[in-house]
């Protein structure tokens, strides 16, 4: 995520992301971290007119100065989106 992603989030997730993003960005720059990913599959876990929980399976190639040859990470992500003023915003993200 990047700084503009704060505009795409709400609630606790927005606060936590805002608090950690500057430090995380600096660590990533210092370590020349790079990741590219693809959502392999996804499913709706639950949905109401104003809230949805989505499960995503993501394959991403990750490299940095300590591991210059990209390694494959397979992640599961649960993201909760809430409709706020007509826009869908991330309110919670869980990585497993």
PDB file of N, CA and C in Angstrom:
ATOM      1  N   UNK A   1       0.833  -1.176   0.000  1.00  0.00           N
ATOM      2  CA  UNK A   1       0.000   0.000   0.000  1.00  0.00           C
ATOM      3  C   UNK A   1       0.875   1.236   0.000  1.00  0.00           C
ATOM      4  N   UNK A   2       0.328   2.303  -0.458  1.00  0.00           N
ATOM      5  CA  UNK A   2       1.083   3.545  -0.475  1.00  0.00           C
ATOM      6  C   UNK A   2       0.312   4.622   0.268  1.00  0.00           C
ATOM      7  N   UNK A   3       0.897   5.809   0.348  1.00  0.00           N
ATOM      8  CA  UNK A   3       0.308   6.889   1.133  1.00  0.00           C
ATOM      9  C   UNK A   3      -1.112   7.194   0.675  1.00  0.00           C
ATOM     10  N   UNK A   4      -1.363   7.169  -0.643  1.00  0.00           N
ATOM     11  CA  UNK A   4      -2.710   7.487  -1.109  1.00  0.00           C
ATOM     12  C   UNK A   4      -3.718   6.449  -0.637  1.00  0.00           C
ATOM     13  N   UNK A   5      -3.253   5.273  -0.212  1.00  0.00           N
ATOM     14  CA  UNK A   5      -4.159   4.242   0.270  1.00  0.00           C
ATOM     15  C   UNK A   5      -4.846   4.650   1.566  1.00  0.00           C
ATOM     16  N   UNK A   6      -4.299   5.622   2.268  1.00  0.00           N
ATOM     17  CA  UNK A   6      -4.993   6.124   3.456  1.00  0.00           C
ATOM     18  C   UNK A   6      -6.356   6.674   3.071  1.00  0.00           C
ATOM     19  N   UNK A   7      -6.461   7.209   1.847  1.00  0.00           N
ATOM     20  CA  UNK A   7      -7.730   7.740   1.369  1.00  0.00           C
ATOM     21  C   UNK A   7      -8.698   6.634   0.984  1.00  0.00           C
ATOM     22  N   UNK A   8      -8.205   5.390   0.924  1.00  0.00           N
ATOM     23  CA  UNK A   8      -9.029   4.241   0.558  1.00  0.00           C
ATOM     24  C   UNK A   8      -9.311   3.355   1.763  1.00  0.00           C
ATOM     25  N   UNK A   9      -9.087   3.891   2.957  1.00  0.00           N
ATOM     26  CA  UNK A   9      -9.290   3.096   4.167  1.00  0.00           C
ATOM     27  C   UNK A   9     -10.066   3.908   5.191  1.00  0.00           C
ATOM     28  N   UNK A  10     -10.520   3.197   6.233  1.00  0.00           N
ATOM     29  CA  UNK A  10     -11.337   3.824   7.265  1.00  0.00           C
ATOM     30  C   UNK A  10     -11.118   3.121   8.597  1.00  0.00           C
ATOM     31  N   UNK A  11     -11.595   3.714   9.656  1.00  0.00           N
ATOM     32  CA  UNK A  11     -11.601   3.081  10.979  1.00  0.00           C
ATOM     33  C   UNK A  11     -10.233   2.735  11.522  1.00  0.00           C
ATOM     34  N   UNK A  12     -10.191   1.611  12.269  1.00  0.00           N
ATOM     35  CA  UNK A  12      -8.954   1.173  12.917  1.00  0.00           C
ATOM     36  C   UNK A  12      -7.845   0.903  11.908  1.00  0.00           C
ATOM     37  N   UNK A  13      -8.202   0.327  10.762  1.00  0.00           N
ATOM     38  CA  UNK A  13      -7.178   0.024   9.765  1.00  0.00           C
ATOM     39  C   UNK A  13      -6.506   1.304   9.282  1.00  0.00           C
ATOM     40  N   UNK A  14      -7.268   2.350   9.023  1.00  0.00           N
ATOM     41  CA  UNK A  14      -6.696   3.620   8.564  1.00  0.00           C
ATOM     42  C   UNK A  14      -5.730   4.175   9.612  1.00  0.00           C
ATOM     43  N   UNK A  15      -6.137   4.117  10.875  1.00  0.00           N
ATOM     44  CA  UNK A  15      -5.285   4.629  11.955  1.00  0.00           C
ATOM     45  C   UNK A  15      -3.994   3.815  12.061  1.00  0.00           C
ATOM     46  N   UNK A  16      -4.114   2.483  12.080  1.00  0.00           N
ATOM     47  CA  UNK A  16      -2.928   1.625  12.200  1.00  0.00           C
ATOM     48  C   UNK A  16      -2.000   1.805  11.010  1.00  0.00           C
ATOM     49  N   UNK A  17      -2.579   1.881   9.811  1.00  0.00           N
ATOM     50  CA  UNK A  17      -1.765   2.044   8.610  1.00  0.00           C
ATOM     51  C   UNK A  17      -1.034   3.394   8.637  1.00  0.00           C
ATOM     52  N   UNK A  18      -1.738   4.449   9.024  1.00  0.00           N
ATOM     53  CA  UNK A  18      -1.123   5.777   9.089  1.00  0.00           C
ATOM     54  C   UNK A  18       0.035   5.802  10.076  1.00  0.00           C
ATOM     55  N   UNK A  19      -0.132   5.103  11.208  1.00  0.00           N
ATOM     56  CA  UNK A  19       0.908   5.087  12.233  1.00  0.00           C
ATOM     57  C   UNK A  19       2.148   4.307  11.794  1.00  0.00           C
ATOM     58  N   UNK A  20       1.982   3.268  11.011  1.00  0.00           N
ATOM     59  CA  UNK A  20       3.113   2.399  10.669  1.00  0.00           C
ATOM     60  C   UNK A  20       3.702   2.628   9.286  1.00  0.00           C
ATOM     61  N   UNK A  21       2.998   3.318   8.399  1.00  0.00           N
ATOM     62  CA  UNK A  21       3.433   3.388   7.002  1.00  0.00           C
ATOM     63  C   UNK A  21       4.761   4.114   6.812  1.00  0.00           C
ATOM     64  N   UNK A  22       5.029   5.171   7.530  1.00  0.00           N
ATOM     65  CA  UNK A  22       6.281   5.917   7.356  1.00  0.00           C
ATOM     66  C   UNK A  22       7.474   5.054   7.748  1.00  0.00           C
ATOM     67  N   UNK A  23       7.404   4.385   8.888  1.00  0.00           N
ATOM     68  CA  UNK A  23       8.492   3.523   9.333  1.00  0.00           C
ATOM     69  C   UNK A  23       8.678   2.349   8.379  1.00  0.00           C
ATOM     70  N   UNK A  24       7.583   1.719   7.998  1.00  0.00           N
ATOM     71  CA  UNK A  24       7.650   0.583   7.081  1.00  0.00           C
ATOM     72  C   UNK A  24       8.259   0.991   5.748  1.00  0.00           C
ATOM     73  N   UNK A  25       7.866   2.123   5.238  1.00  0.00           N
ATOM     74  CA  UNK A  25       8.408   2.615   3.963  1.00  0.00           C
ATOM     75  C   UNK A  25       9.921   2.785   4.051  1.00  0.00           C
ATOM     76  N   UNK A  26      10.405   3.360   5.143  1.00  0.00           N
ATOM     77  CA  UNK A  26      11.843   3.582   5.310  1.00  0.00           C
ATOM     78  C   UNK A  26      12.608   2.261   5.366  1.00  0.00           C
ATOM     79  N   UNK A  27      12.077   1.282   6.090  1.00  0.00           N
ATOM     80  CA  UNK A  27      12.710  -0.032   6.184  1.00  0.00           C
ATOM     81  C   UNK A  27      12.764  -0.682   4.803  1.00  0.00           C
ATOM     82  N   UNK A  28      11.696  -0.565   4.045  1.00  0.00           N
ATOM     83  CA  UNK A  28      11.660  -1.160   2.709  1.00  0.00           C
ATOM     84  C   UNK A  28      12.680  -0.501   1.780  1.00  0.00           C
ATOM     85  N   UNK A  29      12.818   0.807   1.868  1.00  0.00           N
ATOM     86  CA  UNK A  29      13.801   1.520   1.038  1.00  0.00           C
ATOM     87  C   UNK A  29      15.216   1.109   1.421  1.00  0.00           C
ATOM     88  N   UNK A  30      15.515   1.095   2.715  1.00  0.00           N
ATOM     89  CA  UNK A  30      16.854   0.736   3.183  1.00  0.00           C
ATOM     90  C   UNK A  30      17.248  -0.679   2.772  1.00  0.00           C
ATOM     91  N   UNK A  31      16.283  -1.586   2.744  1.00  0.00           N
ATOM     92  CA  UNK A  31      16.558  -2.975   2.409  1.00  0.00           C
ATOM     93  C   UNK A  31      16.303  -3.304   0.942  1.00  0.00           C
ATOM     94  N   UNK A  32      15.981  -2.279   0.162  1.00  0.00           N
ATOM     95  CA  UNK A  32      15.689  -2.448  -1.263  1.00  0.00           C
ATOM     96  C   UNK A  32      14.692  -3.582  -1.485  1.00  0.00           C
ATOM     97  N   UNK A  33      13.648  -3.570  -0.663  1.00  0.00           N
ATOM     98  CA  UNK A  33      12.617  -4.607  -0.744  1.00  0.00           C
ATOM     99  C   UNK A  33      11.753  -4.390  -1.977  1.00  0.00           C
ATOM    100  N   UNK A  34      11.395  -5.506  -2.595  1.00  0.00           N
ATOM    101  CA  UNK A  34      10.558  -5.468  -3.787  1.00  0.00           C
ATOM    102  C   UNK A  34       9.607  -6.658  -3.727  1.00  0.00           C
ATOM    103  N   UNK A  35       8.359  -6.415  -4.067  1.00  0.00           N
ATOM    104  CA  UNK A  35       7.379  -7.504  -4.101  1.00  0.00           C
ATOM    105  C   UNK A  35       6.416  -7.261  -5.253  1.00  0.00           C
ATOM    106  N   UNK A  36       6.138  -8.320  -5.966  1.00  0.00           N
ATOM    107  CA  UNK A  36       5.098  -8.284  -6.988  1.00  0.00           C
ATOM    108  C   UNK A  36       4.182  -9.462  -6.731  1.00  0.00           C
ATOM    109  N   UNK A  37       2.893  -9.220  -6.833  1.00  0.00           N
ATOM    110  CA  UNK A  37       1.965 -10.289  -6.481  1.00  0.00           C
ATOM    111  C   UNK A  37       0.800 -10.400  -7.431  1.00  0.00           C
ATOM    112  N   UNK A  38       0.151 -11.538  -7.301  1.00  0.00           N
ATOM    113  CA  UNK A  38      -1.019 -11.848  -8.108  1.00  0.00           C
ATOM    114  C   UNK A  38      -2.061 -12.510  -7.212  1.00  0.00           C
ATOM    115  N   UNK A  39      -3.305 -12.088  -7.315  1.00  0.00           N
ATOM    116  CA  UNK A  39      -4.383 -12.745  -6.592  1.00  0.00           C
ATOM    117  C   UNK A  39      -4.746 -13.996  -7.381  1.00  0.00           C
ATOM    118  N   UNK A  40      -4.479 -15.155  -6.783  1.00  0.00           N
ATOM    119  CA  UNK A  40      -4.717 -16.439  -7.434  1.00  0.00           C
ATOM    120  C   UNK A  40      -6.197 -16.814  -7.382  1.00  0.00           C
ATOM    121  N   UNK A  41      -6.835 -16.507  -6.256  1.00  0.00           N
ATOM    122  CA  UNK A  41      -8.242 -16.819  -6.103  1.00  0.00           C
ATOM    123  C   UNK A  41      -8.820 -15.927  -5.014  1.00  0.00           C
ATOM    124  N   UNK A  42     -10.136 -15.777  -5.017  1.00  0.00           N
ATOM    125  CA  UNK A  42     -10.793 -14.983  -3.986  1.00  0.00           C
ATOM    126  C   UNK A  42     -12.218 -15.488  -3.801  1.00  0.00           C
ATOM    127  N   UNK A  43     -12.776 -15.143  -2.652  1.00  0.00           N
ATOM    128  CA  UNK A  43     -14.148 -15.541  -2.347  1.00  0.00           C
ATOM    129  C   UNK A  43     -14.739 -14.565  -1.348  1.00  0.00           C
ATOM    130  N   UNK A  44     -16.030 -14.356  -1.463  1.00  0.00           N
ATOM    131  CA  UNK A  44     -16.737 -13.519  -0.501  1.00  0.00           C
ATOM    132  C   UNK A  44     -17.079 -14.385   0.713  1.00  0.00           C
ATOM    133  N   UNK A  45     -16.610 -13.947   1.866  1.00  0.00           N
ATOM    134  CA  UNK A  45     -16.896 -14.677   3.112  1.00  0.00           C
ATOM    135  C   UNK A  45     -18.266 -14.281   3.655  1.00  0.00           C
ATOM    136  N   UNK A  46     -18.550 -12.982   3.627  1.00  0.00           N
ATOM    137  CA  UNK A  46     -19.857 -12.490   4.062  1.00  0.00           C
ATOM    138  C   UNK A  46     -20.103 -11.141   3.394  1.00  0.00           C
ATOM    139  N   UNK A  47     -21.390 -10.796   3.255  1.00  0.00           N
ATOM    140  CA  UNK A  47     -21.720  -9.532   2.601  1.00  0.00           C
ATOM    141  C   UNK A  47     -23.050  -8.993   3.088  1.00  0.00           C
ATOM    142  N   UNK A  48     -23.081  -7.692   3.306  1.00  0.00           N
ATOM    143  CA  UNK A  48     -24.306  -6.948   3.555  1.00  0.00           C
ATOM    144  C   UNK A  48     -24.258  -5.762   2.589  1.00  0.00           C
ATOM    145  N   UNK A  49     -25.309  -4.980   2.500  1.00  0.00           N
ATOM    146  CA  UNK A  49     -25.265  -3.836   1.580  1.00  0.00           C
ATOM    147  C   UNK A  49     -24.143  -2.830   1.881  1.00  0.00           C
ATOM    148  N   UNK A  50     -23.648  -2.795   3.135  1.00  0.00           N
ATOM    149  CA  UNK A  50     -22.637  -1.797   3.502  1.00  0.00           C
ATOM    150  C   UNK A  50     -21.320  -2.377   3.995  1.00  0.00           C
ATOM    151  N   UNK A  51     -21.184  -3.718   3.971  1.00  0.00           N
ATOM    152  CA  UNK A  51     -19.953  -4.325   4.475  1.00  0.00           C
ATOM    153  C   UNK A  51     -19.743  -5.666   3.795  1.00  0.00           C
ATOM    154  N   UNK A  52     -18.492  -5.942   3.424  1.00  0.00           N
ATOM    155  CA  UNK A  52     -18.165  -7.227   2.801  1.00  0.00           C
ATOM    156  C   UNK A  52     -16.823  -7.705   3.334  1.00  0.00           C
ATOM    157  N   UNK A  53     -16.716  -9.017   3.557  1.00  0.00           N
ATOM    158  CA  UNK A  53     -15.452  -9.649   3.936  1.00  0.00           C
ATOM    159  C   UNK A  53     -15.045 -10.545   2.776  1.00  0.00           C
ATOM    160  N   UNK A  54     -13.832 -10.352   2.283  1.00  0.00           N
ATOM    161  CA  UNK A  54     -13.333 -11.098   1.136  1.00  0.00           C
ATOM    162  C   UNK A  54     -12.057 -11.826   1.539  1.00  0.00           C
ATOM    163  N   UNK A  55     -11.951 -13.099   1.131  1.00  0.00           N
ATOM    164  CA  UNK A  55     -10.735 -13.881   1.328  1.00  0.00           C
ATOM    165  C   UNK A  55      -9.978 -13.896   0.008  1.00  0.00           C
ATOM    166  N   UNK A  56      -8.672 -13.657   0.067  1.00  0.00           N
ATOM    167  CA  UNK A  56      -7.850 -13.673  -1.141  1.00  0.00           C
ATOM    168  C   UNK A  56      -6.641 -14.562  -0.920  1.00  0.00           C
ATOM    169  N   UNK A  57      -6.292 -15.307  -1.960  1.00  0.00           N
ATOM    170  CA  UNK A  57      -5.081 -16.120  -1.957  1.00  0.00           C
ATOM    171  C   UNK A  57      -4.111 -15.441  -2.912  1.00  0.00           C
ATOM    172  N   UNK A  58      -2.954 -15.040  -2.379  1.00  0.00           N
ATOM    173  CA  UNK A  58      -2.012 -14.225  -3.138  1.00  0.00           C
ATOM    174  C   UNK A  58      -0.666 -14.920  -3.223  1.00  0.00           C
ATOM    175  N   UNK A  59      -0.119 -14.992  -4.435  1.00  0.00           N
ATOM    176  CA  UNK A  59       1.255 -15.436  -4.653  1.00  0.00           C
ATOM    177  C   UNK A  59       2.071 -14.186  -4.942  1.00  0.00           C
ATOM    178  N   UNK A  60       3.167 -14.009  -4.189  1.00  0.00           N
ATOM    179  CA  UNK A  60       4.003 -12.843  -4.453  1.00  0.00           C
ATOM    180  C   UNK A  60       5.478 -13.207  -4.400  1.00  0.00           C
ATOM    181  N   UNK A  61       6.214 -12.624  -5.338  1.00  0.00           N
ATOM    182  CA  UNK A  61       7.662 -12.792  -5.379  1.00  0.00           C
ATOM    183  C   UNK A  61       8.259 -11.645  -4.561  1.00  0.00           C
ATOM    184  N   UNK A  62       9.095 -12.001  -3.572  1.00  0.00           N
ATOM    185  CA  UNK A  62       9.656 -11.013  -2.646  1.00  0.00           C
ATOM    186  C   UNK A  62      11.177 -11.105  -2.671  1.00  0.00           C
ATOM    187  N   UNK A  63      11.832  -9.945  -2.774  1.00  0.00           N
ATOM    188  CA  UNK A  63      13.298  -9.906  -2.704  1.00  0.00           C
ATOM    189  C   UNK A  63      13.729  -8.685  -1.900  1.00  0.00           C
ATOM    190  N   UNK A  64      14.978  -8.742  -1.406  1.00  0.00           N
ATOM    191  CA  UNK A  64      15.578  -7.604  -0.705  1.00  0.00           C
ATOM    192  C   UNK A  64      17.090  -7.800  -0.732  1.00  0.00           C
ATOM    193  N   UNK A  65      17.843  -6.926  -0.064  1.00  0.00           N
ATOM    194  CA  UNK A  65      19.304  -7.030  -0.120  1.00  0.00           C
ATOM    195  C   UNK A  65      19.803  -8.341   0.484  1.00  0.00           C
ATOM    196  N   UNK A  66      19.122  -8.864   1.482  1.00  0.00           N
ATOM    197  CA  UNK A  66      19.548 -10.120   2.106  1.00  0.00           C
ATOM    198  C   UNK A  66      19.165 -11.334   1.265  1.00  0.00           C
ATOM    199  N   UNK A  67      18.093 -11.221   0.507  1.00  0.00           N
ATOM    200  CA  UNK A  67      17.611 -12.317  -0.348  1.00  0.00           C
ATOM    201  C   UNK A  67      17.371 -11.740  -1.751  1.00  0.00           C
ATOM    202  N   UNK A  68      18.460 -11.556  -2.527  1.00  0.00           N
ATOM    203  CA  UNK A  68      18.313 -10.907  -3.830  1.00  0.00           C
ATOM    204  C   UNK A  68      17.544 -11.740  -4.855  1.00  0.00           C
ATOM    205  N   UNK A  69      17.597 -13.062  -4.744  1.00  0.00           N
ATOM    206  CA  UNK A  69      16.812 -13.914  -5.633  1.00  0.00           C
ATOM    207  C   UNK A  69      15.409 -14.031  -5.039  1.00  0.00           C
ATOM    208  N   UNK A  70      14.446 -13.540  -5.775  1.00  0.00           N
ATOM    209  CA  UNK A  70      13.077 -13.503  -5.262  1.00  0.00           C
ATOM    210  C   UNK A  70      12.605 -14.879  -4.812  1.00  0.00           C
ATOM    211  N   UNK A  71      11.947 -14.913  -3.656  1.00  0.00           N
ATOM    212  CA  UNK A  71      11.339 -16.144  -3.171  1.00  0.00           C
ATOM    213  C   UNK A  71       9.825 -15.983  -3.272  1.00  0.00           C
ATOM    214  N   UNK A  72       9.143 -17.077  -3.421  1.00  0.00           N
ATOM    215  CA  UNK A  72       7.690 -17.047  -3.554  1.00  0.00           C
ATOM    216  C   UNK A  72       7.042 -17.160  -2.179  1.00  0.00           C
ATOM    217  N   UNK A  73       6.208 -16.201  -1.865  1.00  0.00           N
ATOM    218  CA  UNK A  73       5.407 -16.235  -0.642  1.00  0.00           C
ATOM    219  C   UNK A  73       3.958 -16.448  -1.045  1.00  0.00           C
ATOM    220  N   UNK A  74       3.308 -17.365  -0.388  1.00  0.00           N
ATOM    221  CA  UNK A  74       1.884 -17.597  -0.616  1.00  0.00           C
ATOM    222  C   UNK A  74       1.139 -17.108   0.616  1.00  0.00           C
ATOM    223  N   UNK A  75       0.325 -16.101   0.423  1.00  0.00           N
ATOM    224  CA  UNK A  75      -0.378 -15.476   1.542  1.00  0.00           C
ATOM    225  C   UNK A  75      -1.884 -15.630   1.399  1.00  0.00           C
ATOM    226  N   UNK A  76      -2.522 -15.645   2.540  1.00  0.00           N
ATOM    227  CA  UNK A  76      -3.975 -15.556   2.593  1.00  0.00           C
ATOM    228  C   UNK A  76      -4.299 -14.237   3.277  1.00  0.00           C
ATOM    229  N   UNK A  77      -5.216 -13.505   2.685  1.00  0.00           N
ATOM    230  CA  UNK A  77      -5.583 -12.192   3.199  1.00  0.00           C
ATOM    231  C   UNK A  77      -7.098 -12.143   3.355  1.00  0.00           C
ATOM    232  N   UNK A  78      -7.533 -11.653   4.497  1.00  0.00           N
ATOM    233  CA  UNK A  78      -8.955 -11.371   4.679  1.00  0.00           C
ATOM    234  C   UNK A  78      -9.084  -9.866   4.777  1.00  0.00           C
ATOM    235  N   UNK A  79      -9.858  -9.286   3.880  1.00  0.00           N
ATOM    236  CA  UNK A  79     -10.042  -7.843   3.889  1.00  0.00           C
ATOM    237  C   UNK A  79     -11.506  -7.525   4.110  1.00  0.00           C
ATOM    238  N   UNK A  80     -11.755  -6.587   5.000  1.00  0.00           N
ATOM    239  CA  UNK A  80     -13.110  -6.115   5.264  1.00  0.00           C
ATOM    240  C   UNK A  80     -13.246  -4.736   4.633  1.00  0.00           C
ATOM    241  N   UNK A  81     -14.272  -4.599   3.831  1.00  0.00           N
ATOM    242  CA  UNK A  81     -14.552  -3.325   3.163  1.00  0.00           C
ATOM    243  C   UNK A  81     -15.881  -2.799   3.683  1.00  0.00           C
ATOM    244  N   UNK A  82     -15.936  -1.470   3.912  1.00  0.00           N
ATOM    245  CA  UNK A  82     -17.170  -0.842   4.370  1.00  0.00           C
ATOM    246  C   UNK A  82     -17.528   0.293   3.435  1.00  0.00           C
ATOM    247  N   UNK A  83     -18.813   0.431   3.164  1.00  0.00           N
ATOM    248  CA  UNK A  83     -19.293   1.505   2.301  1.00  0.00           C
ATOM    249  C   UNK A  83     -19.472   2.766   3.142  1.00  0.00           C
ATOM    250  N   UNK A  84     -18.699   3.793   2.811  1.00  0.00           N
ATOM    251  CA  UNK A  84     -18.720   5.061   3.539  1.00  0.00           C
ATOM    252  C   UNK A  84     -18.931   6.174   2.522  1.00  0.00           C
ATOM    253  N   UNK A  85     -20.019   6.904   2.653  1.00  0.00           N
ATOM    254  CA  UNK A  85     -20.333   8.000   1.723  1.00  0.00           C
ATOM    255  C   UNK A  85     -20.268   7.547   0.266  1.00  0.00           C
ATOM    256  N   UNK A  86     -20.790   6.350   0.004  1.00  0.00           N
ATOM    257  CA  UNK A  86     -20.847   5.843  -1.357  1.00  0.00           C
ATOM    258  C   UNK A  86     -19.565   5.229  -1.890  1.00  0.00           C
ATOM    259  N   UNK A  87     -18.517   5.180  -1.076  1.00  0.00           N
ATOM    260  CA  UNK A  87     -17.231   4.602  -1.493  1.00  0.00           C
ATOM    261  C   UNK A  87     -16.921   3.382  -0.644  1.00  0.00           C
ATOM    262  N   UNK A  88     -16.342   2.338  -1.263  1.00  0.00           N
ATOM    263  CA  UNK A  88     -15.919   1.149  -0.544  1.00  0.00           C
ATOM    264  C   UNK A  88     -14.503   1.365  -0.027  1.00  0.00           C
ATOM    265  N   UNK A  89     -14.340   1.318   1.301  1.00  0.00           N
ATOM    266  CA  UNK A  89     -13.056   1.585   1.961  1.00  0.00           C
ATOM    267  C   UNK A  89     -12.635   0.377   2.801  1.00  0.00           C
ATOM    268  N   UNK A  90     -11.335   0.094   2.822  1.00  0.00           N
ATOM    269  CA  UNK A  90     -10.799  -0.994   3.649  1.00  0.00           C
ATOM    270  C   UNK A  90     -10.892  -0.583   5.115  1.00  0.00           C
ATOM    271  N   UNK A  91     -11.515  -1.446   5.920  1.00  0.00           N
ATOM    272  CA  UNK A  91     -11.598  -1.155   7.349  1.00  0.00           C
ATOM    273  C   UNK A  91     -10.791  -2.135   8.187  1.00  0.00           C
ATOM    274  N   UNK A  92     -10.408  -3.260   7.588  1.00  0.00           N
ATOM    275  CA  UNK A  92      -9.582  -4.224   8.312  1.00  0.00           C
ATOM    276  C   UNK A  92      -8.895  -5.138   7.295  1.00  0.00           C
ATOM    277  N   UNK A  93      -7.638  -5.459   7.564  1.00  0.00           N
ATOM    278  CA  UNK A  93      -6.887  -6.390   6.718  1.00  0.00           C
ATOM    279  C   UNK A  93      -6.144  -7.341   7.641  1.00  0.00           C
ATOM    280  N   UNK A  94      -6.346  -8.646   7.424  1.00  0.00           N
ATOM    281  CA  UNK A  94      -5.655  -9.668   8.198  1.00  0.00           C
ATOM    282  C   UNK A  94      -4.845 -10.523   7.263  1.00  0.00           C
ATOM    283  N   UNK A  95      -3.546 -10.654   7.544  1.00  0.00           N
ATOM    284  CA  UNK A  95      -2.655 -11.499   6.757  1.00  0.00           C
ATOM    285  C   UNK A  95      -2.390 -12.785   7.524  1.00  0.00           C
ATOM    286  N   UNK A  96      -2.409 -13.897   6.810  1.00  0.00           N
ATOM    287  CA  UNK A  96      -2.103 -15.170   7.470  1.00  0.00           C
ATOM    288  C   UNK A  96      -1.106 -15.951   6.632  1.00  0.00           C
TER     289      UNK A  96
END
